[in-house]
Coordinates of C-alpha atoms in Angstrom, one line a residue:
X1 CA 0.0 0.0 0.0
X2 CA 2.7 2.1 0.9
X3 CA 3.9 1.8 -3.2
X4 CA 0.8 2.6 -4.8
X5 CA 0.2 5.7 -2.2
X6 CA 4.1 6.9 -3.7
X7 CA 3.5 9.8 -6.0
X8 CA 7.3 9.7 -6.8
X9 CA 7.2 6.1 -7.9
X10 CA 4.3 7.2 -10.2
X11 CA 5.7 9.8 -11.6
X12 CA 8.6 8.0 -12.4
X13 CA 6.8 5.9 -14.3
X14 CA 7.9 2.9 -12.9
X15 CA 4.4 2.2 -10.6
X16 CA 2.7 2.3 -14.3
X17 CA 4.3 -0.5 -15.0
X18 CA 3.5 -2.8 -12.9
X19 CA 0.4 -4.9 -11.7
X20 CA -0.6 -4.4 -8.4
X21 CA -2.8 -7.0 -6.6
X22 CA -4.1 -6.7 -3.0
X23 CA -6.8 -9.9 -3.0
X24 CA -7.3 -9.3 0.9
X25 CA -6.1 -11.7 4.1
X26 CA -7.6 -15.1 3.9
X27 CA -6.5 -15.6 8.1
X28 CA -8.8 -17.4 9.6
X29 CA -10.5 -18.8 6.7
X30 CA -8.2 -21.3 5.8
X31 CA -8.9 -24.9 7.5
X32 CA -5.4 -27.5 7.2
X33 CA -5.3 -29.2 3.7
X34 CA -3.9 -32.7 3.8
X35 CA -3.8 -32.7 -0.2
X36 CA -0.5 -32.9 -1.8
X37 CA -1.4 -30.6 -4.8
X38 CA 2.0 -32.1 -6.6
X39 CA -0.3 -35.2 -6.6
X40 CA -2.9 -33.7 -9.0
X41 CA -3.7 -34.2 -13.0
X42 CA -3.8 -30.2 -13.0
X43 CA -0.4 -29.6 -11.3
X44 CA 1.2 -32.5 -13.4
X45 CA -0.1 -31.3 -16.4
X46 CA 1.0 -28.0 -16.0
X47 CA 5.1 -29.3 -14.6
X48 CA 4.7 -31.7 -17.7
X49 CA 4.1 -28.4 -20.4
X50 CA 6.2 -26.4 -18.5
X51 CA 8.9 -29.1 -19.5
X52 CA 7.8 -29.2 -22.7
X53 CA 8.1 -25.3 -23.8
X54 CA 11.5 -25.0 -22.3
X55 CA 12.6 -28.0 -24.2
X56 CA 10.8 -26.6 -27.6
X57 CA 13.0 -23.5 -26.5
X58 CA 16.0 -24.7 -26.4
X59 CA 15.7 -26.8 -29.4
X60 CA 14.8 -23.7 -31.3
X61 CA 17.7 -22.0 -30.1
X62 CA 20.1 -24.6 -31.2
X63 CA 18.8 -24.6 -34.0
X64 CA 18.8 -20.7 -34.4
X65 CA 22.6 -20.5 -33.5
X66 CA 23.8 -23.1 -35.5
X67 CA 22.1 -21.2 -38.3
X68 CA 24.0 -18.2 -37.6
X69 CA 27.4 -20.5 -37.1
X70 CA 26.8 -21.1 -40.8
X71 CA 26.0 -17.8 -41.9
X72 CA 29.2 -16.4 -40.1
X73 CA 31.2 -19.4 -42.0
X74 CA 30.0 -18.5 -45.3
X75 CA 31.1 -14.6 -44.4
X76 CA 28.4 -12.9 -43.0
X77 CA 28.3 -10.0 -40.4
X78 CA 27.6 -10.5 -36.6
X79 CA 25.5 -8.3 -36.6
X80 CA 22.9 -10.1 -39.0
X81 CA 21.8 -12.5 -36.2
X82 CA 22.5 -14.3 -32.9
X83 CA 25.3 -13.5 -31.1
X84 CA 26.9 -15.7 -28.0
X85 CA 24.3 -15.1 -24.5
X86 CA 21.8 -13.4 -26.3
X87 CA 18.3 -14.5 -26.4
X88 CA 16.5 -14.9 -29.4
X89 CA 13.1 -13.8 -30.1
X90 CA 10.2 -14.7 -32.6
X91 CA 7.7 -11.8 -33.7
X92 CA 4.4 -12.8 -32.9
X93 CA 1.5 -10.6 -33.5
X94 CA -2.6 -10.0 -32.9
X95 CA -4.8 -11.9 -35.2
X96 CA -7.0 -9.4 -36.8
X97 CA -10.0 -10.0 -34.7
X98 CA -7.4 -9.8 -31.5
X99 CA -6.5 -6.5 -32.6
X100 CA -9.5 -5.6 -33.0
X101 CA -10.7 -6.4 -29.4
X102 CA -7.4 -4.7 -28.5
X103 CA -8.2 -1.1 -30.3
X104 CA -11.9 -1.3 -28.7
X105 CA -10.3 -2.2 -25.5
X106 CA -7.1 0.6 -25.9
X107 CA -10.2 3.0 -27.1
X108 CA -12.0 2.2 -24.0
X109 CA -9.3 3.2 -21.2
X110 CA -8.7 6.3 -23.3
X111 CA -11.8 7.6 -23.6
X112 CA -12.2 7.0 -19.7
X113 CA -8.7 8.6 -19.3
X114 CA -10.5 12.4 -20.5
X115 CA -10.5 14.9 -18.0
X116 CA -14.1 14.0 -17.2
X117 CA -13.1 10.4 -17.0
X118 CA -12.5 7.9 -13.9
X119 CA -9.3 7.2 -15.0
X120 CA -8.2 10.9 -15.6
X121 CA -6.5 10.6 -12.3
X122 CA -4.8 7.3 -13.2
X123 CA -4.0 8.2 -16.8
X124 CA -0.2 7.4 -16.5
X125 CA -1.0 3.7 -15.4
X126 CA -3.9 3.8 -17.9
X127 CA -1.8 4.5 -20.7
X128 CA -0.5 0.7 -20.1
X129 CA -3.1 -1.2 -18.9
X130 CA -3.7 -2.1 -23.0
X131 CA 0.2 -2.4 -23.4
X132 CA 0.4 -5.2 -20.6
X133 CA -3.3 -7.1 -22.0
X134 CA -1.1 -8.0 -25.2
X135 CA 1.8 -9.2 -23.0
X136 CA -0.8 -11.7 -20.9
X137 CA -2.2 -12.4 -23.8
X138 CA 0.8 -13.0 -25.5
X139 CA 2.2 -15.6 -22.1
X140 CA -1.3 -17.4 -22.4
X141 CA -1.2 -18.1 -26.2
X142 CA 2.1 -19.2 -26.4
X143 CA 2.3 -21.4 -23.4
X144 CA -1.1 -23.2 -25.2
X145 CA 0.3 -23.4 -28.2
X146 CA 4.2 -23.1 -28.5
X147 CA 5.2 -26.5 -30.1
X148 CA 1.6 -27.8 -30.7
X149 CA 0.3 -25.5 -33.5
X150 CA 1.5 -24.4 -36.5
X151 CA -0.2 -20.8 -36.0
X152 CA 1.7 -20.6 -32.0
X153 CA 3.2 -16.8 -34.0
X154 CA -0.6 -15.2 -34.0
X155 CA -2.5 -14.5 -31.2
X156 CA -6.2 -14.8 -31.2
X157 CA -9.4 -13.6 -30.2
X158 CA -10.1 -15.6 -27.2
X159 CA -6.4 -14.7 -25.9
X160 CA -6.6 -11.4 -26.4
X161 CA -9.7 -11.4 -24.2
X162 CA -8.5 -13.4 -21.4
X163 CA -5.8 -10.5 -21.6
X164 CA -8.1 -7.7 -21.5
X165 CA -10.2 -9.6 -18.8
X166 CA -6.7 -9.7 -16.9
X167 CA -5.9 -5.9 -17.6
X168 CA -9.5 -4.8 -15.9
X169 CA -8.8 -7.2 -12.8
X170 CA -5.1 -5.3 -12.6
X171 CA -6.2 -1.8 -13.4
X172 CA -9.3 -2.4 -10.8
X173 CA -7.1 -3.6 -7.9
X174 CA -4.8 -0.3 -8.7
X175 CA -8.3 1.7 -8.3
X176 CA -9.5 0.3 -5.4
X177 CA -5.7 0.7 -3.8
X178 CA -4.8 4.1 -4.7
X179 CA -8.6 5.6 -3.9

């Protein structure tokens, strides 16, 4: 609480760029659980793609750097690709009816950002709440779909609204901390 009450960290910028969460104590409310949640098909599943993407990952950047072994061979630049520690990344982008929920959702916050607007004294941390629905969006898709799909690159619909739905849980908690 003491953050989100910081002017300075806001005007920084840096509190804008972060989601804040305050879901409330659960003391007293929480009887002893015996259940070993390592022990369930959800948790396994989950460990099991975990294991899966990082191996996809690592695959794809072997396979990445040897390509750029051979380029540098056959007399090419280092700048034209990877380079020793660095971390490769693949474009991926909004599916047109993504980015379309993303400009209604971006149009939304701004609108509501106008001087007469409830966010117009949150505009700063308004002005990313769209930014960061991508990024979930982006996280979700491609821990679905990375190594399973063909189409893993383009994000759709249903992605970008679990993103947006995430961004309005985010930029309500900030709301109901900072007021």
């Amino acid at each position: 609480r003491g953050v989100v009450s910081n002017e300075f960290f806001f005007g920084q910028g840096l509190g804008n760029r972060v989601l804040f969460c305050d879901p409330g104590s659960t003391i007293g409310s929480r009887p002893y659980n015996n259940d070993d949640v390592t022990q369930t098909a959800t948790y396994q599943a989950y460990c099991e793609r975990v294991k899966q993407v990082s191996e996809l990952y690592h695959d794809d950047l072997d396979i990445q750097k040897a390509d750029y072994e051979s380029r540098i061979e056959a007399g090419a630049t280092p700048e034209s690709g990877w380079r020793p520690g660095e971390c490769l990344l693949h474009r991926i982008e909004l599916s047109l009816d993504a980015k379309t929920a993303y400009i209604d959702f971006y149009n939304e916050i701004e609108g509501r950002s106008k001087p007469d607007g409830n966010l117009r004294e949150h505009s700063g941390y308004a002005a990313k709440i769209a930014e960061q629905a991508v990024r979930i969006a982006g996280v979700f898709w491609l821990f679905q779909s990375y190594g399973k799909r063909d189409d893993w690159r383009t994000i759709p619909r249903d992605a970008m609204e679990s993103g947006i739905k995430l961004g309005r849980y985010f930029l309500n908690e900030l709301l109901t901390l900072r007021e």
